[in-house]
PDB file of C-alpha atoms in Angstrom:
ATOM      1  CA  MET J   1       1.466 -23.560  18.019  1.00 43.00           C
ATOM      2  CA  LYS J   2      -0.449 -21.336  20.402  1.00 42.00           C
ATOM      3  CA  THR J   3      -4.220 -21.898  20.414  1.00 41.00           C
ATOM      4  CA  ILE J   4      -6.784 -19.232  21.425  1.00 36.00           C
ATOM      5  CA  LEU J   5     -10.458 -20.134  21.845  1.00 37.00           C
ATOM      6  CA  GLY J   6      -9.895 -23.214  19.596  1.00 41.00           C
ATOM      7  CA  PHE J   7      -8.188 -21.286  16.796  1.00 40.00           C
ATOM      8  CA  SER J   8      -4.441 -21.104  16.211  1.00 45.00           C
ATOM      9  CA  ALA J   9      -2.872 -17.728  16.410  1.00 43.00           C
ATOM     10  CA  SER J  10      -1.758 -17.859  12.801  1.00 57.00           C
ATOM     11  CA  ARG J  11      -5.286 -18.708  11.688  1.00 70.00           C
ATOM     12  CA  LYS J  12      -6.736 -15.843  13.622  1.00 71.00           C
ATOM     13  CA  SER J  13      -4.182 -13.538  12.081  1.00 72.00           C
ATOM     14  CA  LEU J  14      -5.146 -14.875   8.591  1.00 77.00           C
ATOM     15  CA  VAL J  15      -8.824 -14.276   9.290  1.00 83.00           C
ATOM     16  CA  PHE J  16      -8.146 -10.755  10.455  1.00 84.00           C
ATOM     17  CA  ASP J  17      -6.158 -10.052   7.279  1.00 83.00           C
ATOM     18  CA  TYR J  18      -8.953 -11.188   5.101  1.00 86.00           C
ATOM     19  CA  VAL J  19     -11.480  -9.147   7.026  1.00 90.00           C
ATOM     20  CA  MET J  20      -9.298  -6.005   6.648  1.00 90.00           C
ATOM     21  CA  ILE J  21      -8.770  -6.783   2.965  1.00 90.00           C
ATOM     22  CA  ILE J  22     -12.576  -6.804   2.450  1.00 93.00           C
ATOM     23  CA  LEU J  23     -13.046  -3.628   4.474  1.00 94.00           C
ATOM     24  CA  GLY J  24     -10.292  -1.949   2.421  1.00 93.00           C
ATOM     25  CA  ILE J  25     -11.863  -3.018  -0.863  1.00 93.00           C
ATOM     26  CA  PHE J  26     -15.275  -1.691   0.124  1.00 95.00           C
ATOM     27  CA  MET J  27     -13.729   1.602   1.180  1.00 95.00           C
ATOM     28  CA  TYR J  28     -12.052   1.854  -2.261  1.00 94.00           C
ATOM     29  CA  ALA J  29     -15.321   0.901  -3.988  1.00 95.00           C
ATOM     30  CA  PHE J  30     -17.320   3.533  -2.034  1.00 96.00           C
ATOM     31  CA  GLY J  31     -14.750   6.331  -2.820  1.00 96.00           C
ATOM     32  CA  PHE J  32     -14.764   5.333  -6.567  1.00 96.00           C
ATOM     33  CA  CYS J  33     -18.566   4.769  -7.023  1.00 96.00           C
ATOM     34  CA  ALA J  34     -19.812   7.643  -4.830  1.00 95.00           C
ATOM     35  CA  PHE J  35     -17.444  10.433  -5.778  1.00 96.00           C
ATOM     36  CA  ILE J  36     -15.427   9.717  -8.908  1.00 96.00           C
ATOM     37  CA  LEU J  37     -17.647   7.742 -11.312  1.00 95.00           C
ATOM     38  CA  PRO J  38     -20.646  10.054 -11.173  1.00 95.00           C
ATOM     39  CA  HIS J  39     -18.518  12.989 -12.424  1.00 95.00           C
ATOM     40  CA  LYS J  40     -17.288  10.799 -15.373  1.00 93.00           C
ATOM     41  CA  ILE J  41     -13.692  11.008 -14.193  1.00 95.00           C
ATOM     42  CA  VAL J  42     -11.391   8.271 -15.527  1.00 95.00           C
ATOM     43  CA  MET J  43      -8.764   7.285 -13.065  1.00 93.00           C
ATOM     44  CA  GLY J  44      -5.829   4.879 -13.425  1.00 89.00           C
ATOM     45  CA  GLY J  45      -6.065   1.108 -13.011  1.00 87.00           C
ATOM     46  CA  LEU J  46      -8.631  -1.297 -14.288  1.00 89.00           C
ATOM     47  CA  SER J  47     -11.387   0.786 -12.644  1.00 91.00           C
ATOM     48  CA  GLY J  48     -10.357   3.457 -15.148  1.00 92.00           C
ATOM     49  CA  VAL J  49     -10.499   1.010 -18.048  1.00 93.00           C
ATOM     50  CA  GLY J  50     -13.876  -0.229 -16.812  1.00 93.00           C
ATOM     51  CA  THR J  51     -15.012   3.529 -16.704  1.00 95.00           C
ATOM     52  CA  LEU J  52     -13.975   3.998 -20.294  1.00 95.00           C
ATOM     53  CA  ILE J  53     -15.957   0.878 -21.394  1.00 95.00           C
ATOM     54  CA  TYR J  54     -18.918   1.986 -19.313  1.00 95.00           C
ATOM     55  CA  PHE J  55     -19.292   5.370 -20.893  1.00 94.00           C
ATOM     56  CA  ALA J  56     -18.154   4.181 -24.327  1.00 93.00           C
ATOM     57  CA  SER J  57     -20.955   1.625 -24.260  1.00 93.00           C
ATOM     58  CA  ASN J  58     -23.455   4.338 -23.237  1.00 91.00           C
ATOM     59  CA  GLU J  59     -23.592   2.975 -19.638  1.00 91.00           C
ATOM     60  CA  THR J  60     -24.658  -0.481 -20.735  1.00 93.00           C
ATOM     61  CA  ILE J  61     -21.574  -2.566 -19.647  1.00 94.00           C
ATOM     62  CA  PRO J  62     -21.050  -2.106 -15.879  1.00 94.00           C
ATOM     63  CA  VAL J  63     -17.603  -1.183 -14.572  1.00 94.00           C
ATOM     64  CA  ALA J  64     -17.708  -4.212 -12.294  1.00 93.00           C
ATOM     65  CA  VAL J  65     -18.179  -6.653 -15.175  1.00 94.00           C
ATOM     66  CA  SER J  66     -15.508  -5.270 -17.474  1.00 93.00           C
ATOM     67  CA  GLN J  67     -13.061  -4.919 -14.607  1.00 91.00           C
ATOM     68  CA  TYR J  68     -13.518  -8.573 -13.529  1.00 91.00           C
ATOM     69  CA  VAL J  69     -13.227  -9.961 -17.067  1.00 92.00           C
ATOM     70  CA  LEU J  70     -10.074  -7.925 -17.729  1.00 90.00           C
ATOM     71  CA  ASN J  71      -8.602  -9.113 -14.460  1.00 87.00           C
ATOM     72  CA  LEU J  72      -9.212 -12.702 -15.335  1.00 87.00           C
ATOM     73  CA  ILE J  73      -7.712 -12.208 -18.789  1.00 86.00           C
ATOM     74  CA  LEU J  74      -4.534 -10.549 -17.369  1.00 82.00           C
ATOM     75  CA  LEU J  75      -4.219 -13.305 -14.746  1.00 81.00           C
ATOM     76  CA  GLY J  76      -4.508 -15.975 -17.453  1.00 81.00           C
ATOM     77  CA  MET J  77      -1.802 -14.227 -19.478  1.00 76.00           C
ATOM     78  CA  SER J  78       0.494 -13.748 -16.495  1.00 71.00           C
ATOM     79  CA  PHE J  79       0.000 -17.128 -14.720  1.00 72.00           C
ATOM     80  CA  LYS J  80       3.450 -18.520 -15.666  1.00 70.00           C
ATOM     81  CA  ILE J  81       5.163 -15.192 -15.044  1.00 69.00           C
ATOM     82  CA  VAL J  82       3.831 -14.021 -11.680  1.00 63.00           C
ATOM     83  CA  GLY J  83       3.244 -17.411 -10.056  1.00 66.00           C
ATOM     84  CA  LYS J  84       0.368 -19.500  -8.646  1.00 71.00           C
ATOM     85  CA  THR J  85       0.283 -17.812  -5.213  1.00 68.00           C
ATOM     86  CA  PHE J  86      -0.097 -14.299  -6.637  1.00 69.00           C
ATOM     87  CA  VAL J  87      -2.830 -15.487  -9.066  1.00 75.00           C
ATOM     88  CA  ILE J  88      -4.855 -17.163  -6.315  1.00 76.00           C
ATOM     89  CA  ARG J  89      -4.584 -14.138  -4.015  1.00 75.00           C
ATOM     90  CA  THR J  90      -5.502 -11.734  -6.800  1.00 79.00           C
ATOM     91  CA  ILE J  91      -8.586 -13.775  -7.847  1.00 85.00           C
ATOM     92  CA  PHE J  92      -9.985 -13.314  -4.357  1.00 86.00           C
ATOM     93  CA  GLY J  93      -9.270  -9.600  -4.357  1.00 86.00           C
ATOM     94  CA  ALA J  94     -10.572  -9.127  -7.891  1.00 88.00           C
ATOM     95  CA  SER J  95     -13.791 -11.027  -7.084  1.00 91.00           C
ATOM     96  CA  VAL J  96     -14.518  -8.986  -3.945  1.00 92.00           C
ATOM     97  CA  ILE J  97     -13.748  -5.650  -5.580  1.00 92.00           C
ATOM     98  CA  SER J  98     -16.009  -6.418  -8.555  1.00 93.00           C
ATOM     99  CA  ILE J  99     -18.849  -7.260  -6.183  1.00 94.00           C
ATOM    100  CA  ALA J 100     -18.257  -4.127  -4.155  1.00 95.00           C
ATOM    101  CA  ILE J 101     -18.110  -1.914  -7.224  1.00 95.00           C
ATOM    102  CA  GLY J 102     -21.130  -3.643  -8.710  1.00 94.00           C
ATOM    103  CA  ILE J 103     -23.197  -2.797  -5.641  1.00 95.00           C
ATOM    104  CA  GLY J 104     -21.835   0.746  -5.425  1.00 95.00           C
ATOM    105  CA  GLU J 105     -22.316   1.696  -9.081  1.00 94.00           C
ATOM    106  CA  SER J 106     -25.804   0.318  -9.265  1.00 93.00           C
ATOM    107  CA  PHE J 107     -26.776   2.446  -6.276  1.00 94.00           C
ATOM    108  CA  PHE J 108     -24.921   5.759  -6.867  1.00 94.00           C
ATOM    109  CA  MET J 109     -25.411   5.889 -10.632  1.00 93.00           C
ATOM    110  CA  SER J 110     -29.173   5.264 -10.225  1.00 92.00           C
ATOM    111  CA  LEU J 111     -29.382   8.544  -8.274  1.00 91.00           C
ATOM    112  CA  GLY J 112     -28.917  10.438 -11.517  1.00 87.00           C
ATOM    113  CA  HIS J 113     -26.559  13.043  -9.915  1.00 89.00           C
ATOM    114  CA  PRO J 114     -23.399  13.138  -7.827  1.00 91.00           C
ATOM    115  CA  ILE J 115     -23.906  13.311  -4.108  1.00 93.00           C
ATOM    116  CA  ILE J 116     -21.361  16.118  -3.981  1.00 94.00           C
ATOM    117  CA  PRO J 117     -21.931  18.507  -6.968  1.00 94.00           C
ATOM    118  CA  ASP J 118     -18.546  20.165  -6.662  1.00 95.00           C
ATOM    119  CA  MET J 119     -16.135  18.156  -8.862  1.00 94.00           C
ATOM    120  CA  SER J 120     -12.919  19.233  -7.182  1.00 94.00           C
ATOM    121  CA  LEU J 121     -14.144  18.330  -3.655  1.00 95.00           C
ATOM    122  CA  SER J 122     -15.740  15.054  -4.929  1.00 96.00           C
ATOM    123  CA  ALA J 123     -12.580  14.027  -6.792  1.00 95.00           C
ATOM    124  CA  ILE J 124     -10.241  14.597  -3.813  1.00 96.00           C
ATOM    125  CA  LEU J 125     -12.536  12.927  -1.347  1.00 96.00           C
ATOM    126  CA  GLY J 126     -12.987   9.903  -3.683  1.00 95.00           C
ATOM    127  CA  ALA J 127      -9.180   9.737  -4.261  1.00 95.00           C
ATOM    128  CA  ILE J 128      -8.422   9.796  -0.537  1.00 95.00           C
ATOM    129  CA  LEU J 129     -10.924   7.059   0.253  1.00 95.00           C
ATOM    130  CA  SER J 130      -9.749   4.926  -2.720  1.00 93.00           C
ATOM    131  CA  GLY J 131      -6.054   5.357  -1.728  1.00 91.00           C
ATOM    132  CA  LEU J 132      -6.800   4.508   1.936  1.00 93.00           C
ATOM    133  CA  GLY J 133      -8.708   1.433   0.873  1.00 92.00           C
ATOM    134  CA  ILE J 134      -6.024   0.170  -1.426  1.00 88.00           C
ATOM    135  CA  GLY J 135      -3.319   0.834   1.218  1.00 86.00           C
ATOM    136  CA  THR J 136      -5.381  -1.171   3.765  1.00 89.00           C
ATOM    137  CA  VAL J 137      -5.456  -4.085   1.297  1.00 87.00           C
ATOM    138  CA  LEU J 138      -1.750  -3.942   0.611  1.00 80.00           C
ATOM    139  CA  ILE J 139      -0.537  -3.870   4.252  1.00 80.00           C
ATOM    140  CA  HIS J 140      -2.616  -7.004   4.843  1.00 80.00           C
ATOM    141  CA  ASN J 141      -0.895  -8.810   1.946  1.00 74.00           C
ATOM    142  CA  GLY J 142      -3.931  -8.491  -0.440  1.00 78.00           C
ATOM    143  CA  SER J 143      -4.178  -7.719  -4.086  1.00 76.00           C
ATOM    144  CA  THR J 144      -6.977  -6.453  -6.273  1.00 79.00           C
ATOM    145  CA  GLY J 145      -5.268  -7.099  -9.527  1.00 74.00           C
ATOM    146  CA  GLY J 146      -5.472  -4.301 -12.074  1.00 74.00           C
ATOM    147  CA  THR J 147      -2.445  -2.552 -13.429  1.00 70.00           C
ATOM    148  CA  ASP J 148      -0.121  -4.093 -10.930  1.00 66.00           C
ATOM    149  CA  ILE J 149      -0.479  -7.333 -12.845  1.00 70.00           C
ATOM    150  CA  VAL J 150       0.709  -5.565 -15.988  1.00 69.00           C
ATOM    151  CA  ALA J 151       3.477  -3.836 -14.039  1.00 64.00           C
ATOM    152  CA  THR J 152       4.632  -7.130 -12.528  1.00 62.00           C
ATOM    153  CA  MET J 153       4.789  -8.775 -15.969  1.00 66.00           C
ATOM    154  CA  VAL J 154       6.677  -5.867 -17.487  1.00 66.00           C
ATOM    155  CA  THR J 155       9.156  -5.858 -14.564  1.00 60.00           C
ATOM    156  CA  LYS J 156       9.856  -9.606 -14.907  1.00 63.00           C
ATOM    157  CA  LEU J 157      10.362  -9.317 -18.679  1.00 66.00           C
ATOM    158  CA  SER J 158      12.357  -6.067 -18.751  1.00 64.00           C
ATOM    159  CA  ASN J 159      14.416  -3.658 -16.593  1.00 64.00           C
ATOM    160  CA  VAL J 160      11.587  -1.282 -16.043  1.00 59.00           C
ATOM    161  CA  SER J 161      10.638  -0.865 -12.439  1.00 57.00           C
ATOM    162  CA  ILE J 162       7.154  -1.645 -11.099  1.00 58.00           C
ATOM    163  CA  GLY J 163       6.528   2.049 -10.168  1.00 60.00           C
ATOM    164  CA  ARG J 164       7.497   3.333 -13.601  1.00 68.00           C
ATOM    165  CA  ALA J 165       5.474   0.662 -15.323  1.00 69.00           C
ATOM    166  CA  MET J 166       2.341   1.458 -13.292  1.00 74.00           C
ATOM    167  CA  VAL J 167       2.736   5.276 -13.780  1.00 78.00           C
ATOM    168  CA  ILE J 168       2.970   4.809 -17.599  1.00 82.00           C
ATOM    169  CA  THR J 169       0.066   2.407 -17.704  1.00 83.00           C
ATOM    170  CA  ASP J 170      -2.182   4.714 -15.571  1.00 87.00           C
ATOM    171  CA  MET J 171      -1.259   7.775 -17.595  1.00 91.00           C
ATOM    172  CA  LEU J 172      -2.262   6.022 -20.775  1.00 91.00           C
ATOM    173  CA  ILE J 173      -5.564   4.936 -19.343  1.00 92.00           C
ATOM    174  CA  VAL J 174      -6.440   8.424 -18.110  1.00 94.00           C
ATOM    175  CA  SER J 175      -5.410  10.072 -21.345  1.00 94.00           C
ATOM    176  CA  SER J 176      -7.572   7.597 -23.388  1.00 93.00           C
ATOM    177  CA  SER J 177     -10.712   9.312 -22.091  1.00 92.00           C
ATOM    178  CA  ILE J 178     -10.109  11.923 -24.762  1.00 93.00           C
ATOM    179  CA  PHE J 179     -11.503   9.333 -27.260  1.00 91.00           C
ATOM    180  CA  LEU J 180     -14.801   8.772 -25.415  1.00 91.00           C
ATOM    181  CA  PRO J 181     -17.934   9.448 -27.595  1.00 87.00           C
ATOM    182  CA  PHE J 182     -18.703  13.168 -27.786  1.00 86.00           C
ATOM    183  CA  GLU J 183     -21.170  15.117 -29.856  1.00 85.00           C
ATOM    184  CA  GLY J 184     -19.565  18.318 -31.068  1.00 85.00           C
ATOM    185  CA  THR J 185     -16.455  19.627 -32.780  1.00 89.00           C
ATOM    186  CA  PHE J 186     -12.918  18.515 -31.975  1.00 87.00           C
ATOM    187  CA  ALA J 187     -12.251  21.877 -30.264  1.00 90.00           C
ATOM    188  CA  GLN J 188     -15.336  21.363 -28.109  1.00 91.00           C
ATOM    189  CA  ARG J 189     -14.222  17.851 -27.334  1.00 90.00           C
ATOM    190  CA  LEU J 190     -10.832  19.169 -26.080  1.00 91.00           C
ATOM    191  CA  GLU J 191     -12.430  21.926 -24.098  1.00 91.00           C
ATOM    192  CA  TYR J 192     -14.700  19.382 -22.296  1.00 91.00           C
ATOM    193  CA  ARG J 193     -12.355  16.437 -21.958  1.00 92.00           C
ATOM    194  CA  ILE J 194      -9.029  17.977 -20.947  1.00 94.00           C
ATOM    195  CA  PRO J 195     -10.306  19.224 -17.555  1.00 94.00           C
ATOM    196  CA  LEU J 196     -11.615  15.719 -16.838  1.00 94.00           C
ATOM    197  CA  ILE J 197      -8.267  14.238 -17.863  1.00 95.00           C
ATOM    198  CA  VAL J 198      -6.479  16.644 -15.441  1.00 95.00           C
ATOM    199  CA  TYR J 199      -8.925  15.478 -12.703  1.00 96.00           C
ATOM    200  CA  GLY J 200      -8.089  11.886 -13.612  1.00 94.00           C
ATOM    201  CA  TYR J 201      -4.349  12.590 -13.126  1.00 94.00           C
ATOM    202  CA  VAL J 202      -5.054  14.277  -9.797  1.00 94.00           C
ATOM    203  CA  VAL J 203      -7.242  11.471  -8.551  1.00 94.00           C
ATOM    204  CA  THR J 204      -4.656   8.875  -9.616  1.00 91.00           C
ATOM    205  CA  PHE J 205      -1.812  10.708  -7.864  1.00 92.00           C
ATOM    206  CA  VAL J 206      -3.727  11.432  -4.630  1.00 93.00           C
ATOM    207  CA  ALA J 207      -4.937   7.828  -4.420  1.00 90.00           C
ATOM    208  CA  SER J 208      -1.417   6.530  -4.988  1.00 86.00           C
ATOM    209  CA  TYR J 209       0.053   8.943  -2.372  1.00 87.00           C
ATOM    210  CA  CYS J 210      -2.502   7.938   0.264  1.00 89.00           C
ATOM    211  CA  ALA J 211      -1.914   4.291  -0.383  1.00 85.00           C
ATOM    212  CA  ASP J 212       1.853   4.846  -0.083  1.00 79.00           C
ATOM    213  CA  MET J 213       1.357   6.668   3.159  1.00 81.00           C
ATOM    214  CA  ILE J 214      -0.662   3.765   4.591  1.00 81.00           C
ATOM    215  CA  VAL J 215       1.948   1.231   3.469  1.00 73.00           C
ATOM    216  CA  THR J 216       5.105   3.134   4.476  1.00 71.00           C
ATOM    217  CA  GLY J 217       3.493   4.521   7.693  1.00 67.00           C
ATOM    218  CA  ASN J 218       2.749   1.024   8.782  1.00 61.00           C
ATOM    219  CA  ARG J 219       6.473   0.062   8.384  1.00 64.00           C
ATOM    220  CA  GLN J 220       7.975   3.218   9.876  1.00 71.00           C
ATOM    221  CA  ALA J 221       9.955   2.601  13.007  1.00 81.00           C
ATOM    222  CA  VAL J 222      12.152   4.566  15.445  1.00 86.00           C
ATOM    223  CA  GLN J 223      15.569   3.829  16.626  1.00 89.00           C
ATOM    224  CA  PHE J 224      16.758   5.003  19.980  1.00 92.00           C
ATOM    225  CA  ILE J 225      20.418   5.293  21.170  1.00 93.00           C
ATOM    226  CA  ILE J 226      20.472   5.961  24.844  1.00 94.00           C
ATOM    227  CA  PHE J 227      23.418   6.889  27.157  1.00 94.00           C
ATOM    228  CA  SER J 228      22.740   6.812  30.873  1.00 92.00           C
ATOM    229  CA  HIS J 229      24.412   5.782  34.115  1.00 91.00           C
ATOM    230  CA  GLN J 230      21.066   4.176  35.017  1.00 92.00           C
ATOM    231  CA  TRP J 231      21.150   1.986  31.913  1.00 93.00           C
ATOM    232  CA  GLN J 232      20.201  -1.201  33.728  1.00 93.00           C
ATOM    233  CA  THR J 233      17.005   0.357  35.175  1.00 93.00           C
ATOM    234  CA  ILE J 234      16.091   1.813  31.771  1.00 93.00           C
ATOM    235  CA  ALA J 235      16.757  -1.464  29.973  1.00 93.00           C
ATOM    236  CA  ASP J 236      14.551  -3.384  32.446  1.00 93.00           C
ATOM    237  CA  ALA J 237      11.746  -0.798  32.126  1.00 91.00           C
ATOM    238  CA  VAL J 238      11.819  -0.884  28.312  1.00 92.00           C
ATOM    239  CA  ASN J 239      11.701  -4.726  28.413  1.00 91.00           C
ATOM    240  CA  ASN J 240       8.910  -4.965  31.045  1.00 90.00           C
ATOM    241  CA  GLU J 241       6.790  -1.923  30.405  1.00 87.00           C
ATOM    242  CA  ALA J 242       7.268  -1.008  26.708  1.00 85.00           C
ATOM    243  CA  LYS J 243       7.628  -4.671  25.735  1.00 85.00           C
ATOM    244  CA  ARG J 244      10.532  -3.971  23.471  1.00 88.00           C
ATOM    245  CA  GLY J 245      13.907  -5.501  23.218  1.00 88.00           C
ATOM    246  CA  VAL J 246      17.085  -3.698  24.177  1.00 92.00           C
ATOM    247  CA  THR J 247      20.650  -4.181  22.887  1.00 91.00           C
ATOM    248  CA  VAL J 248      23.479  -3.222  25.251  1.00 94.00           C
ATOM    249  CA  LEU J 249      26.776  -2.165  23.686  1.00 94.00           C
ATOM    250  CA  ASP J 250      30.101  -1.341  25.245  1.00 93.00           C
ATOM    251  CA  GLY J 251      31.336   2.179  24.556  1.00 92.00           C
ATOM    252  CA  GLU J 252      33.960   4.659  25.778  1.00 89.00           C
ATOM    253  CA  GLY J 253      33.781   8.387  26.208  1.00 87.00           C
ATOM    254  CA  TRP J 254      36.782   9.742  24.399  1.00 87.00           C
ATOM    255  CA  TYR J 255      36.927  12.877  26.486  1.00 88.00           C
ATOM    256  CA  SER J 256      36.575  11.196  29.884  1.00 86.00           C
ATOM    257  CA  LYS J 257      38.302   7.924  28.769  1.00 87.00           C
ATOM    258  CA  LYS J 258      35.695   6.109  30.846  1.00 89.00           C
ATOM    259  CA  PRO J 259      33.707   3.079  29.798  1.00 91.00           C
ATOM    260  CA  ILE J 260      29.975   3.481  29.232  1.00 90.00           C
ATOM    261  CA  LYS J 261      27.049   1.317  28.382  1.00 92.00           C
ATOM    262  CA  ILE J 262      25.002   2.198  25.243  1.00 93.00           C
ATOM    263  CA  LEU J 263      21.353   1.076  24.826  1.00 94.00           C
ATOM    264  CA  MET J 264      19.810   0.574  21.412  1.00 93.00           C
ATOM    265  CA  VAL J 265      16.070   0.190  21.092  1.00 92.00           C
ATOM    266  CA  TRP J 266      13.846  -0.137  18.098  1.00 88.00           C
ATOM    267  CA  CYS J 267      10.085   0.387  18.231  1.00 85.00           C
ATOM    268  CA  ARG J 268       7.060   1.385  16.131  1.00 79.00           C
ATOM    269  CA  LYS J 269       6.682   5.107  15.483  1.00 77.00           C
ATOM    270  CA  ILE J 270       3.484   5.213  17.595  1.00 71.00           C
ATOM    271  CA  GLU J 271       5.421   3.714  20.545  1.00 80.00           C
ATOM    272  CA  ALA J 272       8.204   6.282  20.469  1.00 83.00           C
ATOM    273  CA  PRO J 273       6.637   8.924  22.769  1.00 83.00           C
ATOM    274  CA  GLY J 274       6.022   6.343  25.439  1.00 85.00           C
ATOM    275  CA  ILE J 275       9.568   5.054  25.408  1.00 89.00           C
ATOM    276  CA  MET J 276      10.852   8.653  25.545  1.00 89.00           C
ATOM    277  CA  ARG J 277       8.740   9.390  28.592  1.00 88.00           C
ATOM    278  CA  LEU J 278       9.833   6.116  30.131  1.00 89.00           C
ATOM    279  CA  VAL J 279      13.583   6.913  29.816  1.00 92.00           C
ATOM    280  CA  LYS J 280      13.185  10.576  30.907  1.00 90.00           C
ATOM    281  CA  GLY J 281      11.123   9.463  33.918  1.00 90.00           C
ATOM    282  CA  ILE J 282      14.012   7.311  35.138  1.00 92.00           C
ATOM    283  CA  ASP J 283      16.967   9.665  34.266  1.00 91.00           C
ATOM    284  CA  ASP J 284      16.158  13.124  33.208  1.00 89.00           C
ATOM    285  CA  ASP J 285      19.825  13.622  32.361  1.00 90.00           C
ATOM    286  CA  ALA J 286      19.979  10.724  29.913  1.00 91.00           C
ATOM    287  CA  PHE J 287      21.433  11.515  26.528  1.00 91.00           C
ATOM    288  CA  ILE J 288      19.138  10.184  23.803  1.00 92.00           C
ATOM    289  CA  THR J 289      19.208  10.196  20.020  1.00 92.00           C
ATOM    290  CA  GLN J 290      16.094   9.312  18.072  1.00 89.00           C
ATOM    291  CA  GLY J 291      16.120   8.510  14.375  1.00 86.00           C
ATOM    292  CA  ALA J 292      13.490   7.479  11.918  1.00 80.00           C
ATOM    293  CA  VAL J 293      13.904   4.074  10.344  1.00 76.00           C
ATOM    294  CA  ASN J 294      11.978   3.153   7.109  1.00 66.00           C
ATOM    295  CA  GLY J 295      11.660  -0.490   8.128  1.00 62.00           C
ATOM    296  CA  VAL J 296      12.613  -2.920  10.788  1.00 65.00           C
ATOM    297  CA  PHE J 297      12.456  -6.554   9.771  1.00 67.00           C
ATOM    298  CA  GLY J 298      12.529  -9.517  12.162  1.00 64.00           C
ATOM    299  CA  LYS J 299      10.701 -10.913  15.150  1.00 61.00           C
ATOM    300  CA  GLY J 300       8.192  -8.401  16.519  1.00 58.00           C
ATOM    301  CA  PHE J 301       8.351  -6.253  13.448  1.00 59.00           C
ATOM    302  CA  ASP J 302       7.788  -6.830   9.693  1.00 58.00           C
ATOM    303  CA  MET J 303       8.741  -9.947   7.753  1.00 58.00           C
ATOM    304  CA  TYR J 304      10.884  -9.349   4.755  1.00 54.00           C
ATOM    305  CA  LYS J 305       9.760 -11.659   1.945  1.00 50.00           C
ATOM    306  CA  VAL J 306      12.315 -12.554  -0.654  1.00 47.00           C
ATOM    307  CA  LYS J 307      12.342 -15.250  -3.211  1.00 46.00           C
ATOM    308  CA  ILE J 308      15.432 -17.435  -2.818  1.00 47.00           C
ATOM    309  CA  LYS J 309      16.659 -18.980  -6.085  1.00 47.00           C
ATOM    310  CA  SER J 310      17.346 -22.648  -6.080  1.00 48.00           C
ATOM    311  CA  LYS J 311      20.954 -23.853  -5.865  1.00 47.00           C
ATOM    312  CA  LYS J 312      20.619 -25.344  -9.394  1.00 48.00           C
ATOM    313  CA  ASN J 313      19.613 -22.033 -10.950  1.00 48.00           C
ATOM    314  CA  HIS J 314      22.307 -20.232  -8.939  1.00 47.00           C
ATOM    315  CA  THR J 315      24.944 -22.632 -10.271  1.00 44.00           C
ATOM    316  CA  THR J 316      23.687 -22.184 -13.815  1.00 44.00           C
ATOM    317  CA  GLN J 317      23.992 -18.417 -13.506  1.00 44.00           C
ATOM    318  CA  LEU J 318      27.496 -18.572 -12.152  1.00 41.00           C
ATOM    319  CA  THR J 319      28.486 -20.889 -14.998  1.00 42.00           C
ATOM    320  CA  GLU J 320      26.991 -18.564 -17.602  1.00 43.00           C
ATOM    321  CA  THR J 321      28.675 -15.573 -15.977  1.00 41.00           C
ATOM    322  CA  HIS J 322      32.065 -17.124 -16.057  1.00 40.00           C
TER     323      HIS J 322
END
């Protein structure tokens, strides 16, 4: 294994992942504590449940405490279902996020007023920061627990997808804010709470969208198909300068009936303009197609993680099927 400055490459990568997970968690906590919680907006996830408990208890039970306790309860219930690795990784994330939220809420709630008075602007800004933080955690293989534990359990025990289970759970959490303590008539309660519930839906949607953009954007890749008489020079340049692999295929122009070499290149989306300039700099008449690819898995790109069933279980399933 390659060693750099006394540390293996894999260990340095692991340390980098944990550093980014911690940064992502603190970004999430800052967005939640500074912009969402002071306006009494209930968002999805265990942060939303913690917010419900916080305001239902007249601000005596901190969000960080209730969130951490609920995470531990859910992990204890799901240990046999989601597996040991998921539980250990989630305990780390849940511990860090509770610490981060504890620090954030003790500071920002002690101010006595939101740092941005406008609720719409504050909610959107908080949702964006929260989504970017969670997305950063996810692309570095981290987990903060929350409703994804519930969603994972539901998915393993039923045919409901993780996405649908999380949406349903988050909607129920946000809607539950209608039952928070309120002094006034039922009509006044609706008039006050419904706008906050709508803000809660918006925050949850925007945060989820931003997290998805971080995750899918990190995996987006580009596929090039290149036709050129200078295919050897282009292939060498892509290998040596762009540091990307090239696959050479044999083709035939049906009109000319002449053989031709076809180059196929895959790269990260951010690398695409550089490869395009590289090809055009060698052969301005090159025929190029460029297509977006949702994911490229393999050496130099992403690793596709799949749980392979044991041969014994597979045999049992075949026997039951037949």
